[in-house]
Amino acid sequence: MFSRRALTTLQRAPLSRRTLSSRATAVLSALDLHSGRELPGVYDGEWRGSGETLQSVCPATGEVLANVQSATPAELQRALERSREAYEVFRNVPAPKRGEILRQIREALVAKKDALGALVSLEMGKIRTEGVGEVQEFVDIADYAVGLSRMMNGRVVASERPGHSILEVPNPLGVVAVLSAFNFPVAVYGWNLALSLAAGNATLWKPSPSTPLCSIAVTKIVSAVLERNGVPGAVAGLVTGGKEIGVNVVDSKLVDMVSFTGSEAVGRQVGQAVQSRFGKVLLELGGNNAAVVMPDADLDMAVPSVFFGAVGTAGQRCTSTRRLYLHSSIVPSFLSRLESLYQSVRPGDPLDPATLLGPLHTRAAADVYHAAIERLLKSGAEIMTGGAAYRAEDLPEALRGGNFVRPTIAIPQEVDVKDPVWSTETFAPILSVGVFDELEQAIEWNNGVPQGLSSSLWTRDIRNVGKWIGPAGSDAGIVNVNVGTSGAEIGAAFGGNKSTGWGRESGGDAWKQYVRWSACTLNFSDSAPLAQGVQFSNTA
């Protein structure tokens, strides 16, 4: 086990004395991952993998952390078949017993939380506190699902026919495939796995090809618990791979439900493919999220929250704040304070507790950032701060191979929500600012983009709150007041509307998507009347 003392020592070690790659070795070893050889990236009760090699690259340094052998089409087919076999066993396990297994998974995650959080930082690039916080999300949803395992209730419905009752009964659904994105390489799978296991399903995970180590580490933790309880390992299977593997998972009739997190463009293809074979689909797609700040807002709360929403995770959360609408009376004071925070942030080693800004995940993400800046400049927008990558001399030597860009505040010439400057989600720390005079105008702008994930209003006027959360208010799936767009808890269902996909994960009633529902009419009388008074008899 990776001790807290050892991890603290690694966190505090200066980059000049201990490189990220040597620290990565300690983190990987603590999670039973050995970087000196290729790691198998397929688990169906046994570890295997003979497909193409995936490289796990540290986005802070550009160093290769490990190589992973992904699934071949034949290995994927075997994993799918084993998932189906495992489901046929696991569906008969009583739900409270499934909850006990989830409790044990929760405990196993807690035991590895520090090391797993460090791996998230190394492989994805988010800062240390966010990496550990992501693992905590998995812990929290496992807690939630333990209780849920005794509360996944149907209901009794009154029948119009004497001596009859109607039951609405939830039963396990089957095989749930989870296709997760790079930006939350642990938590999103956790949301799905916890509810899927509680419901009695088998789950097959196809993670992002750029974060295979996180998926292998998590699967090792979960599979050890399943093995101790005599549960087939394919109840929580894993297939790493690229686009071809993902397409085959989505198209397979052995998969009853696909939960996909990713871009709107790919999500549209996934949705069409799954629905064409009449499977169930859960989509968590783009989030082009807005914060609206009224003149009566508490700026001591609003400014730091917008700062975190826009800069946290280097702007790579689905819920990152990408649009900021300020009331005209507070523009100078708000932007002055926000710019000061932007000027204070420095890029750094994601494992250093003092670091607030980590790298973008890939070189391609940095290219997207530069293209968005160019688009803003061509439109005549003012770049208030940022607008470029960090120069090599601005970075410690060990980080000069990383994907570090400057968080940017841009002020376009006008707010036109049909313009790509406003309507396109850019997965990078770019915040566009617009100015309004009436709340109704800000709501119209908030709702005017294709996406509808998260939104935030800052005000102390209850009348504004009523408008914002009411029928003519924000049309997003997350509608916050005096809370930023980013950083949702697990207790409520998470998801968005419109081109965000209408999916719901995590808490609330999200579990109801992971079961199949049956309406069961029971007749305990001595006659068999038809509903609605229908008579169907050849006797007068």
XYZ file of C-alpha atoms in Angstrom:
540
model
C 0.000 0.000 0.000
C 1.124 3.551 -0.728
C 1.518 5.185 2.692
C 0.476 8.766 3.351
C 4.014 9.548 4.511
C 5.513 8.240 1.255
C 2.971 10.121 -0.839
C 3.574 13.342 1.091
C 7.302 12.953 0.513
C 6.717 12.580 -3.206
C 4.410 15.598 -3.298
C 6.987 17.826 -1.633
C 10.027 16.626 -3.574
C 11.228 19.415 -5.895
C 11.111 18.610 -9.587
C 14.822 19.354 -9.895
C 15.603 16.544 -7.438
C 12.911 13.977 -8.253
C 11.297 13.892 -11.685
C 7.703 13.085 -12.379
C 8.693 9.851 -14.069
C 10.397 8.480 -10.940
C 7.441 9.501 -8.827
C 5.176 7.847 -11.374
C 7.002 4.581 -10.743
C 6.105 4.767 -7.053
C 2.468 5.549 -7.803
C 2.152 2.754 -10.347
C 3.789 0.253 -8.015
C 1.360 1.157 -5.235
C -1.487 0.222 -7.598
C 0.116 -3.030 -8.786
C 0.969 -1.545 -12.176
C 4.439 -2.212 -13.519
C 5.623 0.367 -16.033
C 8.640 -1.668 -17.136
C 6.531 -4.008 -19.272
C 3.397 -3.861 -21.371
C 0.257 -4.131 -19.286
C -2.733 -6.249 -20.330
C -5.739 -3.999 -21.011
C -8.542 -6.552 -21.127
C -10.271 -8.133 -18.143
C -13.125 -10.637 -18.376
C -12.321 -12.641 -15.266
C -8.797 -13.076 -16.582
C -6.275 -10.484 -17.701
C -5.279 -10.514 -21.341
C -4.670 -8.207 -24.297
C -2.944 -8.742 -27.636
C -4.264 -5.851 -29.686
C -2.642 -2.556 -30.579
C -0.402 -0.911 -28.011
C -1.779 2.142 -26.247
C 0.661 4.631 -24.736
C -0.221 6.348 -21.493
C 1.441 9.767 -21.709
C 1.852 12.177 -18.800
C 0.381 15.471 -20.068
C 2.529 17.493 -17.660
C 5.846 16.225 -19.044
C 5.187 14.340 -22.267
C 6.770 11.217 -20.779
C 5.375 7.762 -21.490
C 4.097 6.309 -18.229
C 3.384 2.811 -19.547
C 2.303 0.795 -22.584
C -0.964 -1.120 -22.574
C -2.013 -4.015 -24.812
C -5.579 -3.304 -25.919
C -8.312 -5.707 -27.014
C -8.474 -7.453 -30.356
C -11.951 -7.909 -31.904
C -11.859 -11.558 -30.805
C -10.939 -10.595 -27.236
C -13.744 -8.051 -27.198
C -16.231 -10.688 -28.354
C -15.069 -13.015 -25.622
C -15.404 -10.240 -23.036
C -18.936 -9.510 -24.232
C -19.917 -13.165 -24.013
C -18.420 -13.486 -20.548
C -20.256 -10.345 -19.459
C -23.515 -11.932 -20.539
C -22.675 -15.149 -18.677
C -21.717 -13.188 -15.566
C -24.982 -11.238 -15.702
C -26.984 -14.463 -15.738
C -25.318 -15.387 -12.443
C -25.264 -11.978 -10.790
C -28.918 -11.102 -11.461
C -29.914 -13.812 -8.984
C -27.785 -12.412 -6.156
C -30.118 -10.679 -3.655
C -29.921 -6.892 -3.924
C -28.754 -6.386 -0.283
C -25.917 -8.849 -0.941
C -24.989 -6.803 -4.001
C -24.975 -3.809 -1.688
C -22.548 -5.586 0.632
C -20.198 -6.154 -2.300
C -20.427 -2.450 -3.101
C -19.580 -1.647 0.509
C -16.430 -3.706 0.174
C -15.558 -1.961 -3.092
C -15.978 1.331 -1.275
C -13.551 0.244 1.435
C -11.028 -0.992 -1.131
C -11.161 2.350 -2.929
C -10.591 4.258 0.294
C -7.505 2.159 0.997
C -6.038 3.180 -2.393
C -7.494 6.692 -2.598
C -4.211 8.607 -2.328
C -2.367 6.502 -4.878
C -5.323 6.362 -7.278
C -5.813 10.113 -6.998
C -2.128 10.590 -7.783
C -2.506 8.379 -10.858
C -5.411 10.536 -12.079
C -3.115 13.563 -11.775
C -0.289 11.843 -13.618
C -2.324 10.374 -16.461
C -5.137 12.890 -16.934
C -3.296 16.003 -15.725
C -5.705 17.454 -13.171
C -4.221 18.798 -9.962
C -3.744 16.634 -6.900
C -6.764 17.771 -4.900
C -9.027 17.214 -7.904
C -7.549 13.779 -8.552
C -8.233 12.665 -4.983
C -11.635 14.366 -5.138
C -12.504 12.326 -8.210
C -11.772 9.079 -6.379
C -13.890 10.397 -3.499
C -16.807 10.699 -5.945
C -16.534 6.966 -6.611
C -16.426 6.331 -2.855
C -19.489 8.533 -2.346
C -21.575 6.896 -5.078
C -20.626 3.474 -3.713
C -21.942 4.622 -0.314
C -25.114 5.806 -2.004
C -25.556 2.530 -3.886
C -25.154 0.451 -0.719
C -28.275 2.074 0.691
C -29.965 2.026 -2.688
C -29.594 -1.755 -2.856
C -32.311 -2.000 -0.182
C -34.478 0.735 -1.700
C -34.759 0.000 -5.435
C -38.473 -0.322 -5.049
C -41.331 -0.704 -7.470
C -44.842 0.281 -6.498
C -48.400 -1.001 -6.170
C -50.993 0.604 -8.454
C -54.737 0.441 -7.768
C -56.697 -1.640 -10.273
C -60.170 -0.811 -11.508
C -61.018 -4.533 -11.532
C -62.176 -6.260 -8.321
C -59.698 -8.759 -6.895
C -56.803 -7.355 -8.952
C -53.610 -5.451 -8.138
C -51.014 -3.947 -10.439
C -47.330 -4.008 -9.568
C -44.583 -2.009 -11.245
C -41.501 -4.195 -10.829
C -37.847 -3.349 -11.513
C -35.536 -6.202 -12.517
C -31.901 -6.307 -13.647
C -31.436 -5.040 -17.189
C -28.516 -7.062 -18.550
C -25.098 -5.910 -19.740
C -24.315 -2.201 -19.390
C -21.413 -0.849 -21.457
C -19.736 2.292 -20.108
C -17.738 4.391 -22.572
C -16.033 7.054 -20.488
C -14.033 10.164 -21.378
C -10.504 11.195 -20.433
C -11.427 14.105 -18.188
C -12.975 11.999 -15.416
C -11.206 8.660 -15.884
C -12.423 7.240 -12.549
C -15.591 9.015 -11.369
C -17.824 8.585 -14.426
C -17.228 4.841 -14.444
C -17.894 4.843 -10.702
C -21.261 6.541 -11.164
C -22.297 3.889 -13.667
C -20.752 0.835 -12.025
C -22.235 1.507 -8.595
C -25.793 1.847 -9.870
C -25.387 -0.981 -12.380
C -24.081 -3.400 -9.748
C -26.809 -2.427 -7.292
C -29.362 -3.143 -10.018
C -27.892 -6.619 -10.675
C -26.241 -6.009 -14.042
C -22.869 -6.867 -15.508
C -20.849 -3.837 -16.615
C -18.253 -3.677 -19.387
C -15.978 -0.614 -19.350
C -14.422 0.834 -22.477
C -12.380 3.823 -21.204
C -10.725 6.600 -23.171
C -7.656 5.224 -24.972
C -5.567 8.009 -23.434
C -6.288 7.015 -19.798
C -5.862 3.214 -19.772
C -3.872 3.084 -16.527
C -6.675 4.561 -14.431
C -9.079 1.968 -15.822
C -6.693 -0.926 -15.165
C -5.991 0.263 -11.617
C -9.699 0.618 -10.796
C -10.544 -2.744 -12.351
C -7.836 -4.446 -10.264
C -9.363 -2.961 -7.106
C -12.921 -3.969 -8.034
C -12.024 -7.425 -9.353
C -10.229 -8.343 -6.111
C -13.454 -7.671 -4.200
C -15.539 -9.689 -6.658
C -13.112 -12.611 -6.428
C -13.244 -12.638 -2.624
C -17.029 -12.874 -2.836
C -17.108 -15.635 -5.454
C -18.598 -13.341 -8.099
C -17.540 -13.749 -11.744
C -14.959 -11.106 -12.655
C -16.787 -10.280 -15.873
C -19.472 -8.608 -13.741
C -17.063 -5.649 -13.965
C -15.126 -6.249 -17.178
C -12.707 -3.997 -19.056
C -11.764 -3.591 -22.720
C -9.237 -0.915 -23.645
C -8.835 0.138 -27.245
C -9.438 2.753 -29.879
C -12.367 3.694 -32.101
C -12.902 0.226 -33.599
C -13.354 -1.377 -30.190
C -15.757 1.368 -29.140
C -17.848 0.975 -32.293
C -18.055 -2.795 -31.809
C -19.176 -2.369 -28.191
C -21.885 0.078 -29.214
C -23.111 -2.145 -32.044
C -23.175 -5.400 -30.059
C -26.576 -6.925 -29.372
C -25.045 -8.503 -26.268
C -25.095 -5.002 -24.728
C -28.484 -3.931 -23.378
C -27.533 -0.365 -22.484
C -24.723 1.976 -23.510
C -23.682 4.846 -21.243
C -21.526 7.219 -23.284
C -19.677 10.328 -22.114
C -17.978 12.414 -24.786
C -18.489 14.913 -27.582
C -21.796 15.850 -29.152
C -20.650 14.621 -32.577
C -19.691 11.135 -31.378
C -22.669 11.001 -29.025
C -25.021 11.535 -31.949
C -23.475 8.529 -33.708
C -23.646 6.402 -30.558
C -27.274 7.306 -29.949
C -28.309 6.463 -33.494
C -26.411 3.174 -33.486
C -27.838 1.946 -30.178
C -31.379 3.027 -30.968
C -31.191 1.387 -34.406
C -30.955 -1.984 -32.603
C -33.480 -0.885 -29.937
C -30.957 -0.768 -27.108
C -31.044 1.716 -24.235
C -28.675 4.667 -24.338
C -27.542 7.222 -21.766
C -25.683 10.222 -23.195
C -23.574 12.790 -21.343
C -22.257 15.159 -24.006
C -21.175 18.777 -24.413
C -21.514 21.465 -21.779
C -21.242 25.113 -22.833
C -22.012 26.459 -19.390
C -22.855 30.025 -18.379
C -22.628 31.999 -15.156
C -24.908 35.024 -14.798
C -23.970 37.679 -12.235
C -26.576 40.206 -11.071
C -25.785 43.643 -9.569
C -26.801 42.473 -6.076
C -24.486 39.433 -6.151
C -21.937 38.821 -3.410
C -18.750 39.268 -5.430
C -16.629 37.783 -2.656
C -18.407 34.527 -3.460
C -19.016 34.923 -7.176
C -15.531 35.901 -8.365
C -13.633 32.937 -6.852
C -16.364 30.546 -7.967
C -16.203 31.747 -11.574
C -12.412 31.512 -11.364
C -12.583 27.874 -10.298
C -15.304 27.089 -12.817
C -13.267 28.474 -15.704
C -9.717 27.519 -14.682
C -10.181 24.364 -12.600
C -9.061 21.181 -14.399
C -7.611 23.605 -16.991
C -11.129 24.111 -18.332
C -11.592 20.407 -19.094
C -14.675 19.615 -17.039
C -18.017 19.032 -18.736
C -19.325 21.639 -16.294
C -16.511 24.190 -16.737
C -17.674 27.806 -16.953
C -17.218 28.903 -20.568
C -19.578 31.902 -20.750
C -19.832 34.741 -18.232
C -22.720 37.213 -18.433
C -22.237 40.291 -16.226
C -24.730 42.998 -15.397
C -23.493 46.261 -16.896
C -23.237 47.957 -13.492
C -20.606 45.526 -12.147
C -18.421 44.857 -15.190
C -15.323 46.885 -14.169
C -15.214 45.715 -10.551
C -15.902 42.070 -11.373
C -13.412 41.801 -14.225
C -10.718 43.620 -12.274
C -10.974 41.123 -9.436
C -11.212 38.166 -11.784
C -8.201 39.283 -13.797
C -6.157 39.543 -10.597
C -6.905 35.909 -9.831
C -5.972 34.903 -13.373
C -2.690 36.787 -13.101
C -1.878 35.025 -9.840
C -2.203 31.476 -11.156
C 0.936 29.639 -12.246
C 1.287 26.341 -14.076
C 2.938 23.600 -12.118
C 3.424 19.978 -11.248
C -0.062 18.481 -10.769
C 1.174 16.504 -7.756
C 2.355 19.639 -5.955
C -0.365 20.689 -3.476
C 0.335 24.359 -4.307
C -0.472 23.928 -8.003
C -3.816 25.263 -9.252
C -3.219 24.955 -13.001
C -2.284 21.677 -14.630
C -1.859 20.911 -18.340
C -4.306 20.205 -21.105
C -4.616 16.476 -21.618
C -3.090 16.152 -25.092
C -1.296 18.077 -27.825
C -4.521 17.918 -29.813
C -6.329 19.694 -26.974
C -3.720 22.444 -27.099
C -4.367 22.764 -30.841
C -8.084 23.197 -30.115
C -7.206 25.942 -27.624
C -5.087 27.799 -30.202
C -7.797 27.461 -32.877
C -10.384 28.924 -30.496
C -8.106 31.876 -29.666
C -7.583 32.509 -33.371
C -11.333 32.418 -33.969
C -11.873 34.948 -31.179
C -9.221 37.290 -32.566
C -10.642 37.090 -36.086
C -14.064 38.018 -34.722
C -12.598 41.172 -33.155
C -12.711 39.969 -29.550
C -10.480 41.576 -26.951
C -8.169 39.161 -25.144
C -8.115 40.552 -21.629
C -5.588 38.037 -20.322
C -4.011 34.830 -21.586
C -4.442 33.879 -25.226
C -1.283 31.803 -25.698
C 0.614 28.762 -24.499
C 3.246 29.187 -21.820
C 6.749 29.646 -23.166
C 9.385 27.101 -22.213
C 11.192 29.645 -20.045
C 7.982 30.161 -18.033
C 7.967 26.511 -16.960
C 10.212 24.378 -14.740
C 12.561 22.329 -16.883
C 10.793 19.046 -16.081
C 7.467 20.457 -17.361
C 8.637 21.874 -20.677
C 7.306 18.867 -22.546
C 3.829 19.431 -21.112
C 0.655 20.895 -22.619
C 0.365 24.088 -20.575
C -1.716 27.019 -21.859
C -2.647 30.333 -20.307
C -6.178 30.650 -18.936
C -7.921 33.237 -21.090
C -10.598 35.881 -20.608
C -12.026 37.109 -23.913
C -14.540 39.892 -24.532
C -16.235 39.421 -27.924
C -17.614 42.503 -29.645
C -21.199 41.325 -29.129
C -23.230 38.420 -27.811
C -24.580 36.392 -30.710
C -25.347 32.921 -29.420
C -25.536 31.595 -32.978
C -21.901 32.580 -33.556
C -19.427 29.686 -32.989
C -17.562 31.952 -30.568
C -20.492 31.495 -28.200
C -22.233 28.311 -29.384
C -19.229 25.968 -29.565
C -17.890 24.178 -26.522
C -14.098 24.546 -26.343
C -12.542 22.080 -23.912
C -9.915 24.511 -22.639
C -9.627 27.385 -20.115
C -11.250 30.075 -22.271
C -13.943 32.299 -20.750
C -16.020 34.591 -22.988
C -17.686 37.615 -21.364
C -20.930 39.354 -22.344
C -22.760 42.300 -20.758
C -26.513 42.556 -20.103
C -28.949 44.974 -18.482
C -31.942 42.741 -17.724
C -32.058 39.209 -16.331
C -34.416 38.144 -19.100
C -31.718 38.952 -21.673
C -29.150 36.895 -19.779
C -31.565 33.956 -19.571
C -32.172 34.175 -23.318
C -28.407 34.049 -23.929
C -27.969 31.205 -21.440
C -30.613 29.164 -23.268
C -29.636 30.170 -26.790
C -26.829 27.643 -27.320
C -27.361 24.002 -28.367
C -26.013 22.586 -25.101
C -27.813 22.496 -21.766
C -25.692 20.998 -19.016
C -24.952 23.473 -16.208
C -25.804 27.078 -15.372
C -25.306 29.438 -12.454
C -26.999 32.623 -11.234
C -25.435 34.922 -8.650
C -27.987 37.064 -6.826
C -29.477 37.822 -3.399
C -32.917 38.753 -4.757
C -35.464 35.960 -4.327
C -37.415 37.289 -7.328
C -34.435 36.612 -9.567
C -34.149 33.117 -8.116
C -37.791 32.428 -8.954
C -37.315 33.483 -12.567
C -34.078 31.520 -12.927
C -35.352 28.145 -11.695
C -38.890 28.534 -13.077
C -40.518 27.626 -16.400
C -39.074 30.663 -18.188
C -35.655 30.283 -16.583
C -32.528 28.305 -17.354
C -33.149 25.268 -19.570
C -30.038 23.404 -18.396
C -30.061 20.141 -16.465
C -28.159 21.810 -13.606
C -29.599 25.165 -12.503
C -27.598 26.613 -9.616
C -28.014 29.738 -7.496
C -24.966 31.211 -5.738
C -23.073 28.042 -6.641
C -20.725 27.750 -9.615
C -21.391 25.680 -12.718
C -18.775 23.107 -11.715
C -18.450 20.692 -8.814
C -21.712 18.731 -8.527
C -22.417 16.346 -5.644
C -23.485 12.730 -6.181
C -26.839 12.898 -4.364
C -28.771 14.489 -7.219
C -28.986 13.150 -10.751
C -26.249 14.563 -12.982
C -26.882 15.374 -16.626
C -28.021 17.882 -19.174
C -30.677 18.672 -21.736
C -30.750 19.413 -25.473
C -27.523 18.432 -27.247
C -25.988 17.479 -23.910
C -27.995 14.303 -24.452
C -30.782 14.217 -21.815
C -28.935 11.507 -19.852
C -28.905 11.313 -16.062
C -26.261 9.586 -13.943
C -25.334 9.329 -10.281
C -28.059 10.148 -7.712
C -31.744 10.990 -7.716
C -33.811 8.698 -9.944
C -30.873 7.885 -12.244
C -30.899 4.256 -11.038
C -34.198 3.678 -12.805
C -32.389 3.663 -16.150
C -30.316 0.628 -15.138
C -33.294 -1.735 -14.702
C -36.034 -3.107 -16.911
C -39.537 -2.287 -15.769
C -42.531 -4.593 -15.885
C -46.165 -3.804 -15.189
C -47.562 -6.934 -13.550
C -51.326 -7.281 -13.131
C -52.255 -9.926 -10.556
C -55.706 -11.501 -10.464
C -56.562 -13.159 -7.147
C -60.324 -13.291 -7.760
C -62.591 -15.991 -9.167
C -63.333 -14.149 -12.422
C -61.363 -12.592 -15.259
C -63.011 -9.279 -16.210
C -61.534 -7.093 -18.930
C -60.432 -3.528 -18.299
C -62.491 -0.511 -19.359
C -65.666 -2.624 -19.065
C -65.003 -4.382 -22.372
C -67.258 -7.393 -22.989
C -65.977 -10.115 -25.314
C -68.334 -13.107 -25.178
C -70.512 -14.976 -27.672
C -73.231 -15.358 -25.064
C -75.963 -12.741 -24.757
